[in-house]
Amino acid sequence: MTFRARRSVLYMPGANERALEKAKTLEADSLILDLEDSVAPDAKADARARVAAAVKGGGYGKRELAIRINGLDTPWGVEDLKMAAEVNPDAILVPKVARPGDIVTVSRIHAGMGGAADTRMWAMMETPMAIFNVREIASVHQVARLSCLVLGTNDLLKESRALATGGRFAILPWLSMTLLAARAYGLDVLDGVYNDFRDEAGFRAECEQGRALGMDGKTLIHPGQIAVCNALFSPAPEEVEWSHKIIAAFKLPENTAKGVITVEGRMVERLHLAMAQRVADIAEAITAP
Ligand code: COA
Ligand code: MG
């Protein structure tokens, strides 16, 4: 099975040993071991060593591991990438990608450093230039081994000077543009973080909004956000059951050649079969050991 659920994607500061350890017991689908914004300049080398030891040491089970490196235009980026090429996480998250070349360059340098060919690149979409170029960035997915766009909503607010008002009124078009560009090239998209991690009602509303927009999951900052996020980004049991009915109906001998059929009184087309298959794949990935 190649499908991966990416409902809950938890960031943790690479310098925080306790968080790196605790993550082994948390129900997050993916973990982002951060070397960038959550690590102070003086702690960069220490965080890099801790993250390297954590990835090498393993113990994270089926959780997907991504390392967020510093940009290559910083004093730490190249060393971060070298470390990632040695320890082979599932993904490398590249911050502040602004142009397609940014992600292609990281991918090429990583390959040149002997990094594994199956390490995927994830791109932070967090600057005005990134949003303008999102389609071109997504379009280099094959050469850059890019599989996921990650919204950096805090940086988007900072750079745009928009206000963090309820409903994310100001940034909503940028979220949607990113989503559509990702889908145009078959990539996943992860929604930005919700800072007020004690506010469960607000967090829940933002997860629901992200899900409605089409996000695959949400990036998180605190373990307390995982359960709600997993629940809201999982297909509902009725949805899974309905999907299995559609799949079964198209398998009936009388339907195998048909484009459109009726299931329990509703019109179902092959596009619905494709949607149903996706729901079934997600449900299977979630329950897989
Ligand atoms: N990943 C893993 N474990 C985490 C965690 C995270 N992101 N955030 C908190 N925890 C752990 C704590 O270590 C603590 O563990 P313990 O009970 O075993 O001691 C437990 O969860 C409860 O933490 P709590 O006391 O509620 O939070 P805190 O005050 O220690 O930390 C933050 C609050 C916001 C500083 C912290 O959650 C954090 O660093 N989040 C991630 C920030 C980040 O990576 N930002 C970059 C991307 S936006
Ligand atoms: Mg950022």
Coordinates of C-alpha atoms and ligand atoms in Angstrom, one line a residue:
M1 CA 0.0 0.0 0.0
T2 CA 1.5 3.3 -1.0
F3 CA -1.2 5.6 0.3
R4 CA -0.4 7.6 3.4
A5 CA -2.8 9.4 5.6
R6 CA -1.5 12.8 6.6
R7 CA -4.3 14.1 8.8
S8 CA -2.2 15.3 11.8
V9 CA 1.3 16.6 11.2
L10 CA 3.0 17.7 14.4
Y11 CA 5.9 20.1 14.5
M12 CA 8.4 19.9 17.3
P13 CA 11.5 22.0 18.0
G14 CA 14.5 19.9 17.2
A15 CA 16.2 21.1 20.3
N16 CA 13.5 19.7 22.5
E17 CA 14.6 16.3 23.5
R18 CA 11.5 15.6 25.5
A19 CA 9.2 16.4 22.6
L20 CA 11.3 14.2 20.2
E21 CA 10.9 11.3 22.7
K22 CA 7.2 12.0 23.5
A23 CA 6.4 11.9 19.8
K24 CA 7.1 8.2 19.7
T25 CA 3.9 7.7 21.7
L26 CA 1.6 10.3 20.0
E27 CA -1.1 9.4 17.5
A28 CA 0.1 11.9 14.9
D29 CA 0.3 10.6 11.3
S30 CA 3.5 12.6 10.6
L31 CA 6.1 14.5 12.6
I32 CA 8.1 17.5 11.5
L33 CA 11.4 17.7 13.4
D34 CA 12.1 21.3 13.1
L35 CA 15.5 23.0 12.7
E36 CA 14.2 26.3 11.5
D37 CA 11.9 28.8 13.2
S38 CA 11.4 27.1 16.5
V39 CA 15.2 26.7 17.1
A40 CA 17.2 29.7 18.3
P41 CA 20.4 30.5 16.4
D42 CA 22.6 29.4 19.3
A43 CA 20.8 26.1 19.5
K44 CA 21.0 25.2 15.8
A45 CA 23.9 22.8 16.0
D46 CA 22.6 21.0 19.1
A47 CA 19.1 20.6 17.5
R48 CA 20.7 19.2 14.3
A49 CA 22.6 16.6 16.4
R50 CA 19.4 15.7 18.4
V51 CA 17.3 15.3 15.2
A52 CA 20.0 13.2 13.6
A53 CA 20.1 10.9 16.6
A54 CA 16.3 10.7 16.8
V55 CA 15.9 9.7 13.1
K56 CA 18.8 7.2 13.3
G57 CA 17.6 5.8 16.6
G58 CA 14.1 5.2 15.2
G59 CA 11.2 4.0 17.4
Y60 CA 8.6 6.2 15.6
G61 CA 6.7 3.2 14.2
K62 CA 4.6 4.0 11.2
R63 CA 4.7 7.8 11.8
E64 CA 6.2 9.6 8.8
L65 CA 9.3 11.6 9.7
A66 CA 10.1 15.0 8.0
I67 CA 13.0 17.2 8.9
R68 CA 12.5 20.9 8.4
I69 CA 15.9 22.3 7.4
N70 CA 16.9 25.9 7.5
G71 CA 17.0 27.7 4.1
L72 CA 20.2 27.3 2.1
D73 CA 20.7 31.1 2.3
T74 CA 21.3 30.8 6.0
P75 CA 24.5 29.7 7.9
W76 CA 22.8 26.4 8.8
G77 CA 21.0 25.1 5.7
V78 CA 23.8 23.2 4.0
E79 CA 24.8 21.4 7.2
D80 CA 21.1 20.6 7.9
L81 CA 20.7 19.1 4.4
K82 CA 23.9 17.1 4.8
M83 CA 22.6 15.6 8.0
A84 CA 19.2 14.8 6.4
A85 CA 21.0 13.1 3.5
E86 CA 22.8 10.9 6.0
V87 CA 19.9 9.9 8.2
N88 CA 17.2 9.5 5.4
P89 CA 14.0 10.8 6.8
D90 CA 10.8 10.2 4.8
A91 CA 10.7 13.8 3.8
I92 CA 12.7 17.1 3.9
L93 CA 10.6 20.2 4.5
V94 CA 12.1 23.2 2.7
P95 CA 11.2 26.6 4.2
K96 CA 10.3 29.8 2.4
V97 CA 10.3 28.3 -1.1
A98 CA 9.6 31.2 -3.4
R99 CA 10.4 29.8 -6.9
P100 CA 10.5 26.4 -8.5
G101 CA 14.3 26.6 -8.6
D102 CA 14.5 26.7 -4.8
I103 CA 13.1 23.3 -4.4
V104 CA 14.9 21.8 -7.4
T105 CA 18.2 23.1 -6.0
V106 CA 17.6 21.5 -2.6
S107 CA 16.6 18.2 -4.2
R108 CA 19.7 18.2 -6.5
I109 CA 22.1 19.0 -3.7
H110 CA 20.5 16.3 -1.5
A111 CA 21.0 13.8 -4.3
G112 CA 24.6 14.9 -4.8
M113 CA 25.2 14.4 -1.1
G114 CA 24.1 10.8 -1.5
G115 CA 20.6 11.2 0.0
A116 CA 18.1 8.4 -0.6
A117 CA 16.2 8.7 -3.9
D118 CA 12.9 7.9 -2.1
T119 CA 13.2 10.9 0.3
R120 CA 10.4 13.3 -0.7
M121 CA 10.6 17.0 -0.7
W122 CA 7.9 19.1 1.0
A123 CA 7.7 22.9 0.3
M124 CA 6.6 25.6 2.8
M125 CA 4.3 28.0 1.1
E126 CA 4.7 31.0 3.3
T127 CA 5.6 34.1 1.4
P128 CA 3.8 36.3 -1.1
M129 CA 6.1 35.2 -3.9
A130 CA 5.4 31.6 -3.1
I131 CA 1.7 32.2 -3.6
F132 CA 2.2 34.0 -6.9
N133 CA 4.5 31.1 -8.1
V134 CA 2.6 28.2 -6.5
R135 CA 1.6 26.6 -9.8
E136 CA 5.2 26.7 -11.2
I137 CA 6.5 25.4 -7.9
A138 CA 4.0 22.5 -7.9
S139 CA 4.8 21.8 -11.6
V140 CA 8.4 20.7 -10.8
H141 CA 7.2 17.9 -8.6
Q142 CA 8.8 15.2 -10.7
V143 CA 12.3 16.7 -11.0
A144 CA 12.3 17.9 -7.4
R145 CA 10.6 14.8 -5.9
L146 CA 8.1 17.2 -4.4
S147 CA 5.1 15.5 -2.8
C148 CA 3.5 18.0 -0.4
L149 CA 2.9 21.7 0.0
V150 CA 2.7 22.9 3.6
L151 CA 1.0 26.2 4.4
G152 CA 3.0 28.6 6.6
T153 CA 0.1 30.7 7.7
N154 CA 2.0 32.6 10.5
D155 CA 4.6 33.8 7.9
L156 CA 1.9 34.6 5.4
L157 CA 0.2 36.8 8.0
K158 CA 3.6 38.5 8.9
E159 CA 4.6 39.1 5.2
S160 CA 1.2 40.3 4.1
R161 CA 0.4 42.3 7.2
A162 CA -3.1 40.8 7.1
L163 CA -4.9 40.4 10.3
A164 CA -5.6 37.0 11.9
T165 CA -9.3 37.5 12.1
G166 CA -11.9 34.8 12.6
G167 CA -12.6 32.6 9.6
R168 CA -9.2 33.5 8.1
F169 CA -10.9 35.9 5.9
A170 CA -7.8 37.5 4.5
I171 CA -5.7 34.5 3.7
L172 CA -8.4 32.2 2.4
P173 CA -7.8 32.9 -1.3
W174 CA -4.1 32.0 -0.8
L175 CA -5.0 28.7 0.9
S176 CA -7.3 27.9 -2.0
M177 CA -4.8 28.8 -4.7
T178 CA -2.2 26.6 -3.0
L179 CA -4.7 23.8 -2.8
L180 CA -5.7 24.0 -6.4
A181 CA -2.1 24.1 -7.6
A182 CA -1.3 21.1 -5.6
R183 CA -4.2 19.2 -7.0
A184 CA -3.3 20.2 -10.5
Y185 CA -0.1 18.2 -10.1
G186 CA -1.3 15.5 -7.8
L187 CA 0.3 16.8 -4.6
D188 CA -0.8 16.7 -1.0
V189 CA -1.5 20.0 0.9
L190 CA -1.3 20.5 4.7
D191 CA -3.0 23.4 6.3
G192 CA -1.2 25.9 8.6
V193 CA -1.0 25.8 12.4
Y194 CA -3.5 27.1 15.0
N195 CA -1.4 29.0 17.6
D196 CA -3.9 29.2 20.4
F197 CA -3.5 25.5 21.4
R198 CA -5.7 25.7 24.5
D199 CA -8.7 26.9 22.4
E200 CA -10.3 23.7 21.3
A201 CA -13.5 25.2 19.9
G202 CA -11.5 27.6 17.7
F203 CA -9.1 24.8 16.6
R204 CA -12.0 22.5 15.7
A205 CA -13.6 25.2 13.6
E206 CA -10.3 25.8 11.7
C207 CA -9.9 22.0 11.1
E208 CA -13.4 21.9 9.7
Q209 CA -12.7 24.8 7.5
G210 CA -9.4 23.2 6.3
R211 CA -11.2 19.9 5.6
A212 CA -14.0 21.8 3.7
L213 CA -11.3 23.5 1.6
G214 CA -9.9 20.1 0.6
M215 CA -6.8 20.0 2.8
D216 CA -5.3 16.5 3.4
G217 CA -4.5 17.4 7.0
K218 CA -3.3 20.1 9.3
T219 CA 0.0 21.0 10.8
L220 CA 0.0 21.1 14.6
I221 CA 2.1 22.5 17.3
H222 CA 0.8 20.7 20.4
P223 CA -0.1 17.1 21.3
G224 CA -3.4 18.3 22.6
Q225 CA -4.4 19.1 19.0
I226 CA -3.9 15.6 17.6
A227 CA -7.1 13.7 18.5
V228 CA -9.5 16.4 17.3
C229 CA -7.5 16.7 14.1
N230 CA -7.4 13.0 13.4
A231 CA -11.2 12.7 14.0
L232 CA -12.0 15.7 11.7
F233 CA -9.7 14.7 8.9
S234 CA -10.8 11.0 8.9
P235 CA -13.7 9.9 6.6
A236 CA -16.9 9.4 8.6
P237 CA -17.9 5.7 9.1
E238 CA -21.0 6.3 6.9
E239 CA -18.7 7.7 4.2
V240 CA -16.5 4.6 4.3
E241 CA -19.5 2.3 4.2
W242 CA -21.0 4.2 1.3
S243 CA -17.7 4.1 -0.6
H244 CA -17.5 0.3 -0.2
K245 CA -21.0 0.0 -1.6
I246 CA -20.0 2.0 -4.7
I247 CA -16.9 -0.1 -5.2
A248 CA -18.9 -3.3 -4.8
A249 CA -21.6 -2.1 -7.2
F250 CA -19.2 -1.3 -10.0
K251 CA -17.7 -4.8 -9.6
L252 CA -21.0 -6.5 -10.3
P253 CA -20.8 -8.3 -13.7
E254 CA -23.7 -6.3 -15.1
N255 CA -21.9 -3.0 -14.2
T256 CA -18.3 -3.5 -15.1
A257 CA -18.7 -1.9 -18.5
K258 CA -21.1 0.9 -17.4
G259 CA -20.2 4.5 -16.9
V260 CA -23.1 5.4 -14.7
I261 CA -25.2 3.2 -12.4
T262 CA -27.8 3.6 -9.6
V263 CA -26.9 2.7 -6.0
E264 CA -29.7 2.9 -3.4
G265 CA -31.6 5.3 -5.6
R266 CA -28.7 7.7 -6.3
M267 CA -26.8 8.3 -9.5
V268 CA -23.2 7.1 -9.2
E269 CA -20.7 7.7 -12.0
R270 CA -17.1 6.5 -12.4
L271 CA -15.8 9.8 -10.9
H272 CA -17.7 8.8 -7.7
L273 CA -16.0 5.4 -7.9
A274 CA -12.6 7.1 -8.0
M275 CA -13.6 9.3 -5.0
A276 CA -14.9 6.2 -3.2
Q277 CA -11.6 4.4 -3.8
R278 CA -9.7 7.3 -2.3
V279 CA -11.9 7.2 0.8
A280 CA -11.4 3.4 1.1
D281 CA -7.6 3.9 0.8
I282 CA -7.6 6.6 3.5
A283 CA -9.6 4.4 5.8
E284 CA -7.3 1.5 5.2
A285 CA -4.1 3.6 5.7
I286 CA -5.5 4.9 9.0
T287 CA -6.3 1.5 10.4
A288 CA -3.1 -0.2 9.1
P289 CA -0.7 -1.3 11.9
Ligands
COA1 N1 5.7 17.8 20.1 C1 5.9 16.8 21.0 N2 5.6 17.0 22.4 C2 5.2 18.2 22.7 C3 5.0 19.3 21.8 C4 5.3 19.0 20.5 N3 5.1 20.0 19.6 N4 4.5 20.3 22.5 C5 4.5 20.0 23.8 N5 4.9 18.7 23.9 C6 4.9 17.9 25.2 C7 5.7 18.6 26.3 O1 7.0 18.2 26.2 C8 5.0 18.0 27.5 O2 5.5 16.7 27.7 P1 5.5 16.1 29.2 O3 4.1 16.1 29.7 O4 6.0 14.7 28.9 O5 6.5 16.9 29.9 C9 3.5 17.9 27.1 O6 3.6 17.8 25.7 C10 2.7 19.0 27.5 O7 3.2 20.2 27.0 P2 2.7 21.7 27.6 O8 3.3 21.9 28.9 O9 1.3 21.8 27.5 O10 3.4 22.6 26.5 P3 4.7 23.4 26.7 O11 4.5 24.7 27.5 O12 5.8 22.5 27.1 O13 5.0 23.8 25.2 C11 4.9 25.0 23.1 C12 4.2 24.7 24.4 C13 4.0 25.8 22.2 C14 6.2 25.8 23.4 C15 5.2 23.6 22.5 O14 4.0 23.0 22.3 C16 6.0 23.7 21.2 O15 7.2 23.9 21.1 N6 5.3 23.4 20.0 C17 5.9 23.3 18.7 C18 6.4 24.6 18.2 C19 7.0 24.5 16.8 O16 7.6 23.5 16.5 N7 6.9 25.5 16.0 C20 7.4 25.5 14.7 C21 6.3 25.4 13.6 S1 5.0 26.6 13.7
MG2 MG 7.8 29.8 8.6

